[in-house]
mmCIF file of N, CA and C in Angstrom:
data_model
loop_
_atom_site.group_PDB
_atom_site.id
_atom_site.type_symbol
_atom_site.label_atom_id
_atom_site.label_comp_id
_atom_site.label_asym_id
_atom_site.label_seq_id
_atom_site.Cartn_x
_atom_site.Cartn_y
_atom_site.Cartn_z
ATOM 1 N N UNK A 1 -17.091 15.341 -24.512
ATOM 2 C CA UNK A 1 -18.459 15.786 -24.665
ATOM 3 C C UNK A 1 -19.414 14.832 -23.949
ATOM 4 N N UNK A 2 -19.116 13.519 -23.976
ATOM 5 C CA UNK A 2 -20.032 12.545 -23.401
ATOM 6 C C UNK A 2 -19.690 12.173 -21.959
ATOM 7 N N UNK A 3 -18.431 12.271 -21.590
ATOM 8 C CA UNK A 3 -18.018 11.869 -20.244
ATOM 9 C C UNK A 3 -17.418 13.061 -19.510
ATOM 10 N N UNK A 4 -18.014 13.395 -18.388
ATOM 11 C CA UNK A 4 -17.495 14.501 -17.591
ATOM 12 C C UNK A 4 -16.300 14.074 -16.749
ATOM 13 N N UNK A 5 -16.294 12.834 -16.322
ATOM 14 C CA UNK A 5 -15.189 12.302 -15.534
ATOM 15 C C UNK A 5 -14.592 11.117 -16.271
ATOM 16 N N UNK A 6 -13.275 11.124 -16.418
ATOM 17 C CA UNK A 6 -12.612 10.073 -17.184
ATOM 18 C C UNK A 6 -11.179 9.919 -16.712
ATOM 19 N N UNK A 7 -10.619 8.760 -16.988
ATOM 20 C CA UNK A 7 -9.224 8.473 -16.668
ATOM 21 C C UNK A 7 -8.623 7.693 -17.830
ATOM 22 N N UNK A 8 -7.448 8.092 -18.242
ATOM 23 C CA UNK A 8 -6.636 7.313 -19.172
ATOM 24 C C UNK A 8 -5.377 6.931 -18.406
ATOM 25 N N UNK A 9 -5.048 5.647 -18.392
ATOM 26 C CA UNK A 9 -3.847 5.181 -17.707
ATOM 27 C C UNK A 9 -2.895 4.618 -18.754
ATOM 28 N N UNK A 10 -1.713 5.213 -18.829
ATOM 29 C CA UNK A 10 -0.698 4.769 -19.779
ATOM 30 C C UNK A 10 0.358 3.968 -19.022
ATOM 31 N N UNK A 11 0.766 2.851 -19.610
ATOM 32 C CA UNK A 11 1.780 2.003 -18.998
ATOM 33 C C UNK A 11 2.647 1.418 -20.103
ATOM 34 N N UNK A 12 3.590 0.560 -19.738
ATOM 35 C CA UNK A 12 4.446 -0.038 -20.760
ATOM 36 C C UNK A 12 4.817 -1.462 -20.378
ATOM 37 N N UNK A 13 5.019 -2.269 -21.368
ATOM 38 C CA UNK A 13 5.552 -3.625 -21.245
ATOM 39 C C UNK A 13 4.902 -4.397 -20.100
ATOM 40 N N UNK A 14 3.599 -4.480 -20.145
ATOM 41 C CA UNK A 14 2.833 -5.141 -19.097
ATOM 42 C C UNK A 14 3.137 -6.640 -19.069
ATOM 43 N N UNK A 15 3.362 -7.180 -17.862
ATOM 44 C CA UNK A 15 3.619 -8.610 -17.725
ATOM 45 C C UNK A 15 2.984 -9.141 -16.447
ATOM 46 N N UNK A 16 2.750 -10.447 -16.432
ATOM 47 C CA UNK A 16 2.304 -11.154 -15.233
ATOM 48 C C UNK A 16 2.600 -12.628 -15.444
ATOM 49 N N UNK A 17 2.225 -13.427 -14.473
ATOM 50 C CA UNK A 17 2.424 -14.866 -14.622
ATOM 51 C C UNK A 17 1.388 -15.488 -15.556
ATOM 52 N N UNK A 18 0.387 -14.711 -15.958
ATOM 53 C CA UNK A 18 -0.677 -15.194 -16.832
ATOM 54 C C UNK A 18 -0.478 -14.660 -18.244
ATOM 55 N N UNK A 19 -0.877 -15.434 -19.232
ATOM 56 C CA UNK A 19 -0.830 -14.965 -20.617
ATOM 57 C C UNK A 19 0.579 -14.855 -21.173
ATOM 58 N N UNK A 20 0.663 -14.366 -22.396
ATOM 59 C CA UNK A 20 1.945 -14.185 -23.066
ATOM 60 C C UNK A 20 2.417 -12.750 -22.898
ATOM 61 N N UNK A 21 3.715 -12.577 -22.699
ATOM 62 C CA UNK A 21 4.288 -11.246 -22.585
ATOM 63 C C UNK A 21 5.784 -11.323 -22.855
ATOM 64 N N UNK A 22 6.416 -10.182 -22.988
ATOM 65 C CA UNK A 22 7.833 -10.112 -23.341
ATOM 66 C C UNK A 22 8.714 -10.841 -22.332
ATOM 67 N N UNK A 23 8.477 -10.640 -21.058
ATOM 68 C CA UNK A 23 9.309 -11.254 -20.027
ATOM 69 C C UNK A 23 9.238 -12.773 -20.109
ATOM 70 N N UNK A 24 8.036 -13.325 -20.187
ATOM 71 C CA UNK A 24 7.893 -14.782 -20.270
ATOM 72 C C UNK A 24 8.497 -15.329 -21.555
ATOM 73 N N UNK A 25 8.349 -14.587 -22.652
ATOM 74 C CA UNK A 25 8.927 -15.029 -23.918
ATOM 75 C C UNK A 25 10.444 -15.085 -23.825
ATOM 76 N N UNK A 26 11.064 -14.062 -23.263
ATOM 77 C CA UNK A 26 12.526 -14.039 -23.132
ATOM 78 C C UNK A 26 13.020 -15.161 -22.229
ATOM 79 N N UNK A 27 12.334 -15.410 -21.126
ATOM 80 C CA UNK A 27 12.727 -16.507 -20.239
ATOM 81 C C UNK A 27 12.644 -17.852 -20.954
ATOM 82 N N UNK A 28 11.584 -18.050 -21.723
ATOM 83 C CA UNK A 28 11.434 -19.305 -22.465
ATOM 84 C C UNK A 28 12.530 -19.447 -23.515
ATOM 85 N N UNK A 29 12.793 -18.382 -24.267
ATOM 86 C CA UNK A 29 13.804 -18.445 -25.324
ATOM 87 C C UNK A 29 15.208 -18.667 -24.767
ATOM 88 N N UNK A 30 15.499 -18.126 -23.574
ATOM 89 C CA UNK A 30 16.816 -18.344 -22.966
ATOM 90 C C UNK A 30 17.048 -19.818 -22.663
ATOM 91 N N UNK A 31 15.977 -20.542 -22.379
ATOM 92 C CA UNK A 31 16.096 -21.978 -22.119
ATOM 93 C C UNK A 31 16.160 -22.796 -23.398
ATOM 94 N N UNK A 32 15.691 -22.241 -24.505
ATOM 95 C CA UNK A 32 15.625 -22.975 -25.765
ATOM 96 C C UNK A 32 16.791 -22.696 -26.704
ATOM 97 N N UNK A 33 17.439 -21.552 -26.563
ATOM 98 C CA UNK A 33 18.449 -21.144 -27.536
ATOM 99 C C UNK A 33 19.758 -20.766 -26.852
ATOM 100 N N UNK A 34 20.840 -20.902 -27.624
ATOM 101 C CA UNK A 34 22.145 -20.474 -27.128
ATOM 102 C C UNK A 34 22.356 -18.976 -27.310
ATOM 103 N N UNK A 35 21.690 -18.393 -28.311
ATOM 104 C CA UNK A 35 21.868 -16.982 -28.628
ATOM 105 C C UNK A 35 20.504 -16.354 -28.910
ATOM 106 N N UNK A 36 20.300 -15.144 -28.380
ATOM 107 C CA UNK A 36 19.057 -14.417 -28.619
ATOM 108 C C UNK A 36 19.339 -13.171 -29.440
ATOM 109 N N UNK A 37 18.455 -12.878 -30.369
ATOM 110 C CA UNK A 37 18.530 -11.640 -31.132
ATOM 111 C C UNK A 37 17.338 -10.769 -30.739
ATOM 112 N N UNK A 38 17.642 -9.568 -30.264
ATOM 113 C CA UNK A 38 16.592 -8.623 -29.899
ATOM 114 C C UNK A 38 16.936 -7.255 -30.467
ATOM 115 N N UNK A 39 15.927 -6.433 -30.641
ATOM 116 C CA UNK A 39 16.151 -5.086 -31.163
ATOM 117 C C UNK A 39 16.874 -4.251 -30.106
ATOM 118 N N UNK A 40 17.618 -3.264 -30.560
ATOM 119 C CA UNK A 40 18.375 -2.413 -29.638
ATOM 120 C C UNK A 40 17.891 -0.971 -29.667
ATOM 121 N N UNK A 41 16.783 -0.722 -30.373
ATOM 122 C CA UNK A 41 16.319 0.657 -30.509
ATOM 123 C C UNK A 41 14.989 0.909 -29.798
ATOM 124 N N UNK A 42 14.580 0.004 -28.937
ATOM 125 C CA UNK A 42 13.342 0.183 -28.189
ATOM 126 C C UNK A 42 13.646 0.107 -26.697
ATOM 127 N N UNK A 43 13.090 1.059 -25.960
ATOM 128 C CA UNK A 43 13.313 1.125 -24.522
ATOM 129 C C UNK A 43 11.968 1.157 -23.810
ATOM 130 N N UNK A 44 11.925 0.542 -22.666
ATOM 131 C CA UNK A 44 10.701 0.561 -21.892
ATOM 132 C C UNK A 44 10.969 0.042 -20.498
ATOM 133 N N UNK A 45 9.973 0.139 -19.667
ATOM 134 C CA UNK A 45 10.078 -0.353 -18.305
ATOM 135 C C UNK A 45 9.014 -1.421 -18.101
ATOM 136 N N UNK A 46 9.421 -2.667 -17.849
ATOM 137 C CA UNK A 46 8.426 -3.698 -17.588
ATOM 138 C C UNK A 46 7.561 -3.321 -16.384
ATOM 139 N N UNK A 47 6.264 -3.536 -16.520
ATOM 140 C CA UNK A 47 5.316 -3.168 -15.473
ATOM 141 C C UNK A 47 4.517 -4.403 -15.068
ATOM 142 N N UNK A 48 4.577 -4.732 -13.797
ATOM 143 C CA UNK A 48 3.865 -5.894 -13.279
ATOM 144 C C UNK A 48 2.370 -5.583 -13.203
ATOM 145 N N UNK A 49 1.553 -6.437 -13.809
ATOM 146 C CA UNK A 49 0.111 -6.193 -13.911
ATOM 147 C C UNK A 49 -0.553 -6.015 -12.545
ATOM 148 N N UNK A 50 -0.117 -6.765 -11.541
ATOM 149 C CA UNK A 50 -0.709 -6.630 -10.203
ATOM 150 C C UNK A 50 -0.427 -5.252 -9.609
ATOM 151 N N UNK A 51 0.754 -4.694 -9.884
ATOM 152 C CA UNK A 51 1.067 -3.345 -9.402
ATOM 153 C C UNK A 51 0.192 -2.306 -10.093
ATOM 154 N N UNK A 52 -0.032 -2.485 -11.381
ATOM 155 C CA UNK A 52 -0.909 -1.573 -12.115
ATOM 156 C C UNK A 52 -2.336 -1.655 -11.568
ATOM 157 N N UNK A 53 -2.820 -2.869 -11.315
ATOM 158 C CA UNK A 53 -4.170 -3.041 -10.765
ATOM 159 C C UNK A 53 -4.291 -2.360 -9.405
ATOM 160 N N UNK A 54 -3.262 -2.479 -8.578
ATOM 161 C CA UNK A 54 -3.279 -1.829 -7.264
ATOM 162 C C UNK A 54 -3.327 -0.306 -7.406
ATOM 163 N N UNK A 55 -2.572 0.234 -8.354
ATOM 164 C CA UNK A 55 -2.575 1.674 -8.578
ATOM 165 C C UNK A 55 -3.941 2.147 -9.067
ATOM 166 N N UNK A 56 -4.591 1.374 -9.912
ATOM 167 C CA UNK A 56 -5.932 1.730 -10.389
ATOM 168 C C UNK A 56 -6.908 1.789 -9.217
ATOM 169 N N UNK A 57 -6.820 0.816 -8.315
ATOM 170 C CA UNK A 57 -7.691 0.828 -7.130
ATOM 171 C C UNK A 57 -7.438 2.053 -6.262
ATOM 172 N N UNK A 58 -6.177 2.440 -6.107
ATOM 173 C CA UNK A 58 -5.848 3.634 -5.315
ATOM 174 C C UNK A 58 -6.511 4.864 -5.920
ATOM 175 N N UNK A 59 -6.426 5.003 -7.238
ATOM 176 C CA UNK A 59 -7.051 6.152 -7.907
ATOM 177 C C UNK A 59 -8.561 6.138 -7.686
ATOM 178 N N UNK A 60 -9.192 4.977 -7.895
ATOM 179 C CA UNK A 60 -10.645 4.897 -7.790
ATOM 180 C C UNK A 60 -11.152 5.089 -6.367
ATOM 181 N N UNK A 61 -10.348 4.692 -5.374
ATOM 182 C CA UNK A 61 -10.760 4.834 -3.981
ATOM 183 C C UNK A 61 -10.484 6.231 -3.429
ATOM 184 N N UNK A 62 -9.686 7.009 -4.127
ATOM 185 C CA UNK A 62 -9.357 8.363 -3.681
ATOM 186 C C UNK A 62 -10.542 9.288 -3.946
ATOM 187 N N UNK A 63 -10.983 9.990 -2.920
ATOM 188 C CA UNK A 63 -12.144 10.872 -3.069
ATOM 189 C C UNK A 63 -11.827 12.118 -3.888
ATOM 190 N N UNK A 64 -10.556 12.434 -4.040
ATOM 191 C CA UNK A 64 -10.185 13.665 -4.730
ATOM 192 C C UNK A 64 -9.514 13.409 -6.077
ATOM 193 N N UNK A 65 -9.737 12.256 -6.692
ATOM 194 C CA UNK A 65 -9.107 11.998 -7.987
ATOM 195 C C UNK A 65 -9.667 12.948 -9.027
ATOM 196 N N UNK A 66 -8.850 13.220 -10.006
ATOM 197 C CA UNK A 66 -9.253 14.146 -11.062
ATOM 198 C C UNK A 66 -9.177 13.447 -12.406
ATOM 199 N N UNK A 67 -10.061 13.821 -13.300
ATOM 200 C CA UNK A 67 -9.996 13.306 -14.662
ATOM 201 C C UNK A 67 -8.648 13.680 -15.256
ATOM 202 N N UNK A 68 -8.121 12.793 -16.082
ATOM 203 C CA UNK A 68 -6.853 13.110 -16.720
ATOM 204 C C UNK A 68 -6.116 11.874 -17.169
ATOM 205 N N UNK A 69 -4.918 12.109 -17.652
ATOM 206 C CA UNK A 69 -4.042 11.040 -18.110
ATOM 207 C C UNK A 69 -3.059 10.732 -16.988
ATOM 208 N N UNK A 70 -2.976 9.470 -16.598
ATOM 209 C CA UNK A 70 -2.055 9.020 -15.567
ATOM 210 C C UNK A 70 -1.022 8.108 -16.224
ATOM 211 N N UNK A 71 0.231 8.242 -15.805
ATOM 212 C CA UNK A 71 1.315 7.399 -16.306
ATOM 213 C C UNK A 71 1.782 6.516 -15.150
ATOM 214 N N UNK A 72 1.916 5.218 -15.413
ATOM 215 C CA UNK A 72 2.375 4.313 -14.361
ATOM 216 C C UNK A 72 3.252 3.235 -14.954
ATOM 217 N N UNK A 73 4.406 3.011 -14.330
ATOM 218 C CA UNK A 73 5.248 1.855 -14.631
ATOM 219 C C UNK A 73 6.110 1.589 -13.411
ATOM 220 N N UNK A 74 6.632 0.384 -13.322
ATOM 221 C CA UNK A 74 7.541 0.060 -12.230
ATOM 222 C C UNK A 74 8.905 0.695 -12.498
ATOM 223 N N UNK A 75 9.700 0.836 -11.464
ATOM 224 C CA UNK A 75 11.054 1.367 -11.623
ATOM 225 C C UNK A 75 11.987 0.289 -12.140
ATOM 226 N N UNK A 76 12.993 0.702 -12.875
ATOM 227 C CA UNK A 76 14.074 -0.176 -13.293
ATOM 228 C C UNK A 76 13.744 -1.064 -14.397
#
């Protein structure tokens, strides 16, 4: 009702060299412990924050972008 043009970007397991995230935590714990315990019922694709930022710029610079929900994550 209030916004005629909008974008929602969905991603998963965001990581970068800055701040705390799952990837950095796992790397740190591998150096501190002989054994790691992690859940086996959650799946996701780690997404590099710089890649997400680049994709956001592509959307915003595109003259024909449309309002909607966008999904983005890295492969593998």
